Amino acid sequence: MPDPKLLVLFPTPANAGGSGAVPSIVIEHVNEEFTSVCPVTGHPDFGTITLRYAPGAGGCVELKSLKLYYQSFRNEGIYYEAVTGRIRADLAEALKPAWMQVITNWRGRGGIRSVVRADFGPVPTNYLGQ
Amino acid sequence: MPDPKLLVLFPTPANAGGSGAVPSIVIEHVNEEFTSVCPVTGHPDFGTITLRYAPGAGGCVELKSLKLYYQSFRNEGIYYEAVTGRIRADLAEALKPAWMQVITNWRGRGGIRSVVRADFGPVPTNYLGQ
Amino acid sequence: MPDPKLLVLFPTPANAGGSGAVPSIVIEHVNEEFTSVCPVTGHPDFGTITLRYAPGAGGCVELKSLKLYYQSFRNEGIYYEAVTGRIRADLAEALKPAWMQVITNWRGRGGIRSVVRADFGPVPTNYLGQ
Amino acid sequence: MPDPKLLVLFPTPANAGGSGAVPSIVIEHVNEEFTSVCPVTGHPDFGTITLRYAPGAGGCVELKSLKLYYQSFRNEGIYYEAVTGRIRADLAEALKPAWMQVITNWRGRGGIRSVVRADFGPVPTNYLGQ
Amino acid sequence: MPDPKLLVLFPTPANAGGSGAVPSIVIEHVNEEFTSVCPVTGHPDFGTITLRYAPGAGGCVELKSLKLYYQSFRNEGIYYEAVTGRIRADLAEALKPAWMQVITNWRGRGGIRSVVRADFGPVPTNYLGQ
Amino acid sequence: MPDPKLLVLFPTPANAGGSGAVPSIVIEHVNEEFTSVCPVTGHPDFGTITLRYAPGAGGCVELKSLKLYYQSFRNEGIYYEAVTGRIRADLAEALKPAWMQVITNWRGRGGIRSVVRADFGPVPTNYLGQ
Amino acid sequence: MPDPKLLVLFPTPANAGGSGAVPSIVIEHVNEEFTSVCPVTGHPDFGTITLRYAPGAGGCVELKSLKLYYQSFRNEGIYYEAVTGRIRADLAEALKPAWMQVITNWRGRGGIRSVVRADFGPVPTNYLGQ
Amino acid sequence: MPDPKLLVLFPTPANAGGSGAVPSIVIEHVNEEFTSVCPVTGHPDFGTITLRYAPGAGGCVELKSLKLYYQSFRNEGIYYEAVTGRIRADLAEALKPAWMQVITNWRGRGGIRSVVRADFGPVPTNYLGQ
Amino acid sequence: MPDPKLLVLFPTPANAGGSGAVPSIVIEHVNEEFTSVCPVTGHPDFGTITLRYAPGAGGCVELKSLKLYYQSFRNEGIYYEAVTGRIRADLAEALKPAWMQVITNWRGRGGIRSVVRADFGPVPTNYLGQ
Amino acid sequence: MPDPKLLVLFPTPANAGGSGAVPSIVIEHVNEEFTSVCPVTGHPDFGTITLRYAPGAGGCVELKSLKLYYQSFRNEGIYYEAVTGRIRADLAEALKPAWMQVITNWRGRGGIRSVVRADFGPVPTNYLGQ
């Protein structure tokens, strides 16, 4: 069962402070080993989760804790859109980021492959069109 | 025969709401197994259909129903431009999306390959140049 | 000899109408089998021609006629820049497009490969940077 | 131990001066052979460091000295974010660049690969969206 | 020894005239066979030179003459930054272009590969972010 | 319905005769636009058909007739293995080749993609391991 | 728990019979969505399973049943080598193939990625070196 | 009209002599710019011609003469198989090679792309399976 | 300092036994994160180590212990050829494999990249030409 | 001027001895930065030189000396075939290898790119077909 309490945070490093419209530092974690279960058919879904954020009040997410949080979806029956929305909600709550993107990229089902992208906060000027 | 009544909708998930110029969630479905028939020669055409949209009043399109809707073009004699316009019209009618793109990408005929792109609604700021 | 009279047009499909700064539909035809002749050396040149346009008053260009028009350059002695300018001029005259790009991409000569791009009309907002 | 004193500078070439919002010259060095050590597990980390900058008051960094500076991280226990921030701080101090980006791209750990990007100074107009 | 007198120009083709902020025609020549010599070690450097420009008062550069001009660097001891600046200066002097980019892309030395980009004149709106 | 009577043959060109263990000529036709229907679910299957053969008593297969023969499977409900066996049987009957391979390569279903290969006659020495 | 009773067989199609050293038909199924669990750490492993076989006394394996059989490893704690051996044993028992290969290809752990290949029966002459 | 009299030969270099079953030297020329005309439709065909040979009594073929020989097919109406056989016949007559392969690789027509390979003489042991 | 005592072995799984010329099971571990030091210049070398073996009397090597063994070369001054020979010697001593290959693939130095391959024992028939 | 006296040798490492038909160790050096001059036109040629050998009585070639030897061709007017034969002769004389391959791979001239391969000594069984 998805469990945001698994997320561990650490303060943004001192030399990564910033100001103005361009974020000082942007962090991206790409997990190519995500799996959950289709709530209708019970078959597993496989995808890649990309998290991209500019740290805010909550600081940074620790990498191993992020992995364990993602693993907590392993046997959860949940739709693509809900996975994406849930991850955004949990991470936004924890990180309070200046900006965040969650992109879930799913292998094909019935000949159709899907991508769901959820943004949080204003896209920095230098990340437009990405 | 293309049949939009095959399309099944579901409400946008609660945690995917948004506000302002940046859409809260954008969904992309890529169908690499599209085929219709050339109305002039009777030979089959093969293409990839990319649908990208920010959900609006009509909510989201269910994936299997989308597949069946696409399959309804299988033995239809129809031009590239008309396929693209038809899909945009049917899906815009059903989804009432905040923004939508339909991109059809066709394998070569006589040494020329073609792409047709139809937009619906204003392109969100963070999707310009894509 | 390049012959624009080979070009056949058809009206833009009714469901592809648009309004405002974003074109309703954009069509791209990529011909990877273009050849003409170098006017200086007499050796053949080989290239790929990309045509991208938003239909205007002249409607759309029929695919087979476009192929025959391109084939009419086969034994013409003509420079890269002139091929590009000629295609733009002929197609702009016929199509009267809202926007058009002609990109010619040439295989190497003497270790240098070349690309020539000619624009016609204002680039739509959602095609900037492409 | 990371040692910025290893950095050697040289004046920006005379023919590379510029003015206004577009930098006259932008230099990019990509080091695909970076390694440091994880401060928690003691296992080595491997990454690619991309430095991109428009020269400013400090001039340009000499290539071999940059390589030696990067090698000084070889046996340092240090997090991804701190590597990135440290390199930005050291190079900004030395180069006083008009603009600078440091992008560190790390091979996967536990199925997750990471990218950290730190900007310094306003992104030039012609580098937005990159 | 780099010799700009090798450059031969020809008038921009009549059908390639333009007006306003979008250049009428943009020409790109990519030379993947550039070599010069490192002024410090005496070892050869190998790179790719990309020239991109919108023709101005000087017209267009003839392709074979450009190749001979590039070959005149073959046994010259010269740094990456100076090669780039020199090519920009020589070509800007000859072509008087509306806009020009020179991008030199160098194979690795000591595990680091480099790119130097020099702009001349205002980047056209439709080439931003490229 | 698969219809081998669509196949048209022509005599092997005179300058393509051979002798001994190495075939004089080998012909390969790759059709990336094959579709049939799953006999169980009724959903379309999409695949690529590779035919490779050394001509024998029946001569060569004419290309357009081969295309029409493949199109005759379009609405046939038939398994991967049977498609492959059927094509081998029909073509072996018609061509009486010295050697033949039929390789059908299918897009994924349920996360599994498949390849079926059927050989006919002894593999020539110089095609082993391919 | 791995469950070979999930495997469903069907007779090899009549037109796929063969004789001699070259198998009449070879079938390959590639499952890119395999996951099991590391018996030591409890973390999930992800891999691709390739099954290649020439049908024998047991006939062919039905595709959906193969998928379900693979899914039965989802929560099993088992090593790479044992997964590979187990799949070979179960499928050889069921299929009694003339020849079979099972290749498991695992995503990296600790910077090392692995491939395990298990053969069953003599490799056909025309598959040597593959 | 294909004209083998265009072929110019030169003696195999002295340091390229050999003995026994392994040829001393093997030369490969790949021409990616071949075009001829379909004898039925009159439309141009485009392909890549690969010539691979171990020099024999006739020595080696001069590169520019080979290019001119290939160009002599430009406006010839001729089938794929006949192009391949004709090139093999002309070159075998001129070169009297110890071994030769001619591989013609054609861009798609009607969704089918083709490769024709003609061998001459015994394949050397170290080129089997290529 | 390279330390073979770090290597931990485990018995080959029971279901992976074999007989005859074709090994029952072949295991491959690819480590893309190898680094040692050039004994002459003191600069780090970076490479990929591929180990491929058919288990023999010593059984199999445990993956994490293999990683630690490779890490023990991190600050060792040692040539490419000696790294390769040393790894073969240490692993052959420990594993007593039926067959083994060690392939070291090094990033470029001075524009030259290198591969060293060391075999141990007779190559199995089905791995020739790989 | 090509100068084999630049070649420096060192003894094959003790742990790289072998016996029988399979060489104990095979070394490959790939130089992607080779240039010489066309003896007819005076234009530079660019290519990649691959050297692959099993060490014999002369031992191994030192990497930096090999680079300098290759650089001695920089301003030499010499044909592709002669470059290849010359390198084979010089290296065979110096190395007295058990087996050697020299493969020169040249960028295109006039739309034709070329590969020349020269073998020395019997190809080891496990390198056939490569």
JSON list of N, CA, C and O in Angstrom, two decimals, chain D residues 3-4 12 14 16 35 45 67-68 73-74 80 86 90 106 109-110 117:
[
{"chain": "D", "resi": 3, "resn": "ASP", "atom": "N", "xyz": [39.93, 20.23, -4.69]},
{"chain": "D", "resi": 3, "resn": "ASP", "atom": "CA", "xyz": [40.94, 21.27, -4.51]},
{"chain": "D", "resi": 3, "resn": "ASP", "atom": "C", "xyz": [40.85, 22.31, -5.64]},
{"chain": "D", "resi": 3, "resn": "ASP", "atom": "O", "xyz": [41.42, 22.14, -6.71]},
{"chain": "D", "resi": 4, "resn": "PRO", "atom": "N", "xyz": [40.12, 23.42, -5.41]},
{"chain": "D", "resi": 4, "resn": "PRO", "atom": "CA", "xyz": [39.95, 24.42, -6.46]},
{"chain": "D", "resi": 4, "resn": "PRO", "atom": "C", "xyz": [41.26, 25.12, -6.84]},
{"chain": "D", "resi": 4, "resn": "PRO", "atom": "O", "xyz": [41.32, 25.78, -7.87]},
{"chain": "D", "resi": 12, "resn": "THR", "atom": "N", "xyz": [40.01, 35.17, -21.82]},
{"chain": "D", "resi": 12, "resn": "THR", "atom": "CA", "xyz": [39.15, 34.88, -22.96]},
{"chain": "D", "resi": 12, "resn": "THR", "atom": "C", "xyz": [39.80, 35.46, -24.23]},
{"chain": "D", "resi": 12, "resn": "THR", "atom": "O", "xyz": [40.25, 36.60, -24.22]},
{"chain": "D", "resi": 14, "resn": "ALA", "atom": "N", "xyz": [40.71, 37.27, -27.54]},
{"chain": "D", "resi": 14, "resn": "ALA", "atom": "CA", "xyz": [40.27, 38.61, -27.95]},
{"chain": "D", "resi": 14, "resn": "ALA", "atom": "C", "xyz": [39.10, 38.56, -28.92]},
{"chain": "D", "resi": 14, "resn": "ALA", "atom": "O", "xyz": [38.15, 39.34, -28.84]},
{"chain": "D", "resi": 16, "resn": "ALA", "atom": "N", "xyz": [36.69, 36.74, -28.99]},
{"chain": "D", "resi": 16, "resn": "ALA", "atom": "CA", "xyz": [35.49, 36.14, -28.42]},
{"chain": "D", "resi": 16, "resn": "ALA", "atom": "C", "xyz": [34.73, 37.12, -27.54]},
{"chain": "D", "resi": 16, "resn": "ALA", "atom": "O", "xyz": [33.94, 36.72, -26.70]},
{"chain": "D", "resi": 35, "resn": "THR", "atom": "N", "xyz": [34.35, 10.22, -10.86]},
{"chain": "D", "resi": 35, "resn": "THR", "atom": "CA", "xyz": [34.01, 9.27, -9.79]},
{"chain": "D", "resi": 35, "resn": "THR", "atom": "C", "xyz": [34.31, 9.90, -8.45]},
{"chain": "D", "resi": 35, "resn": "THR", "atom": "O", "xyz": [35.30, 10.61, -8.28]},
{"chain": "D", "resi": 45, "resn": "ASP", "atom": "N", "xyz": [30.74, 6.18, -6.63]},
{"chain": "D", "resi": 45, "resn": "ASP", "atom": "CA", "xyz": [29.72, 6.69, -7.54]},
{"chain": "D", "resi": 45, "resn": "ASP", "atom": "C", "xyz": [30.40, 7.08, -8.84]},
{"chain": "D", "resi": 45, "resn": "ASP", "atom": "O", "xyz": [31.54, 7.53, -8.84]},
{"chain": "D", "resi": 67, "resn": "LYS", "atom": "N", "xyz": [40.47, 18.87, -15.54]},
{"chain": "D", "resi": 67, "resn": "LYS", "atom": "CA", "xyz": [40.52, 17.41, -15.36]},
{"chain": "D", "resi": 67, "resn": "LYS", "atom": "C", "xyz": [41.15, 17.06, -14.01]},
{"chain": "D", "resi": 67, "resn": "LYS", "atom": "O", "xyz": [40.63, 16.21, -13.27]},
{"chain": "D", "resi": 68, "resn": "LEU", "atom": "N", "xyz": [42.24, 17.72, -13.65]},
{"chain": "D", "resi": 68, "resn": "LEU", "atom": "CA", "xyz": [42.88, 17.43, -12.37]},
{"chain": "D", "resi": 68, "resn": "LEU", "atom": "C", "xyz": [41.99, 17.84, -11.21]},
{"chain": "D", "resi": 68, "resn": "LEU", "atom": "O", "xyz": [41.91, 17.14, -10.18]},
{"chain": "D", "resi": 73, "resn": "PHE", "atom": "N", "xyz": [38.23, 14.76, -6.61]},
{"chain": "D", "resi": 73, "resn": "PHE", "atom": "CA", "xyz": [37.06, 14.20, -5.91]},
{"chain": "D", "resi": 73, "resn": "PHE", "atom": "C", "xyz": [37.13, 12.68, -5.80]},
{"chain": "D", "resi": 73, "resn": "PHE", "atom": "O", "xyz": [36.25, 12.07, -5.19]},
{"chain": "D", "resi": 74, "resn": "ARG", "atom": "N", "xyz": [38.13, 12.04, -6.40]},
{"chain": "D", "resi": 74, "resn": "ARG", "atom": "CA", "xyz": [38.15, 10.57, -6.57]},
{"chain": "D", "resi": 74, "resn": "ARG", "atom": "C", "xyz": [37.90, 9.78, -5.29]},
{"chain": "D", "resi": 74, "resn": "ARG", "atom": "O", "xyz": [37.14, 8.83, -5.29]},
{"chain": "D", "resi": 80, "resn": "TYR", "atom": "N", "xyz": [25.60, 13.48, -4.16]},
{"chain": "D", "resi": 80, "resn": "TYR", "atom": "CA", "xyz": [25.39, 14.04, -5.50]},
{"chain": "D", "resi": 80, "resn": "TYR", "atom": "C", "xyz": [25.17, 15.56, -5.44]},
{"chain": "D", "resi": 80, "resn": "TYR", "atom": "O", "xyz": [25.76, 16.32, -6.21]},
{"chain": "D", "resi": 86, "resn": "ARG", "atom": "N", "xyz": [29.29, 22.11, -4.92]},
{"chain": "D", "resi": 86, "resn": "ARG", "atom": "CA", "xyz": [30.72, 22.42, -4.71]},
{"chain": "D", "resi": 86, "resn": "ARG", "atom": "C", "xyz": [31.39, 22.84, -6.02]},
{"chain": "D", "resi": 86, "resn": "ARG", "atom": "O", "xyz": [32.14, 23.82, -6.06]},
{"chain": "D", "resi": 90, "resn": "ASP", "atom": "N", "xyz": [33.03, 26.48, -6.62]},
{"chain": "D", "resi": 90, "resn": "ASP", "atom": "CA", "xyz": [34.46, 26.62, -6.93]},
{"chain": "D", "resi": 90, "resn": "ASP", "atom": "C", "xyz": [34.67, 27.31, -8.27]},
{"chain": "D", "resi": 90, "resn": "ASP", "atom": "O", "xyz": [35.51, 28.19, -8.41]},
{"chain": "D", "resi": 106, "resn": "TRP", "atom": "N", "xyz": [24.23, 10.91, -12.95]},
{"chain": "D", "resi": 106, "resn": "TRP", "atom": "CA", "xyz": [24.77, 9.76, -12.20]},
{"chain": "D", "resi": 106, "resn": "TRP", "atom": "C", "xyz": [24.19, 8.44, -12.67]},
{"chain": "D", "resi": 106, "resn": "TRP", "atom": "O", "xyz": [22.99, 8.33, -12.89]},
{"chain": "D", "resi": 109, "resn": "ARG", "atom": "N", "xyz": [21.59, 3.78, -9.01]},
{"chain": "D", "resi": 109, "resn": "ARG", "atom": "CA", "xyz": [21.78, 3.12, -7.71]},
{"chain": "D", "resi": 109, "resn": "ARG", "atom": "C", "xyz": [20.43, 2.56, -7.31]},
{"chain": "D", "resi": 109, "resn": "ARG", "atom": "O", "xyz": [19.45, 3.31, -7.30]},
{"chain": "D", "resi": 110, "resn": "GLY", "atom": "N", "xyz": [20.33, 1.27, -7.04]},
{"chain": "D", "resi": 110, "resn": "GLY", "atom": "CA", "xyz": [19.05, 0.70, -6.62]},
{"chain": "D", "resi": 110, "resn": "GLY", "atom": "C", "xyz": [17.94, 0.90, -7.64]},
{"chain": "D", "resi": 110, "resn": "GLY", "atom": "O", "xyz": [16.79, 1.05, -7.27]},
{"chain": "D", "resi": 117, "resn": "ARG", "atom": "N", "xyz": [21.16, 19.60, -11.53]},
{"chain": "D", "resi": 117, "resn": "ARG", "atom": "CA", "xyz": [21.57, 20.75, -12.34]},
{"chain": "D", "resi": 117, "resn": "ARG", "atom": "C", "xyz": [21.58, 22.02, -11.51]},
{"chain": "D", "resi": 117, "resn": "ARG", "atom": "O", "xyz": [20.60, 22.34, -10.85]}
]
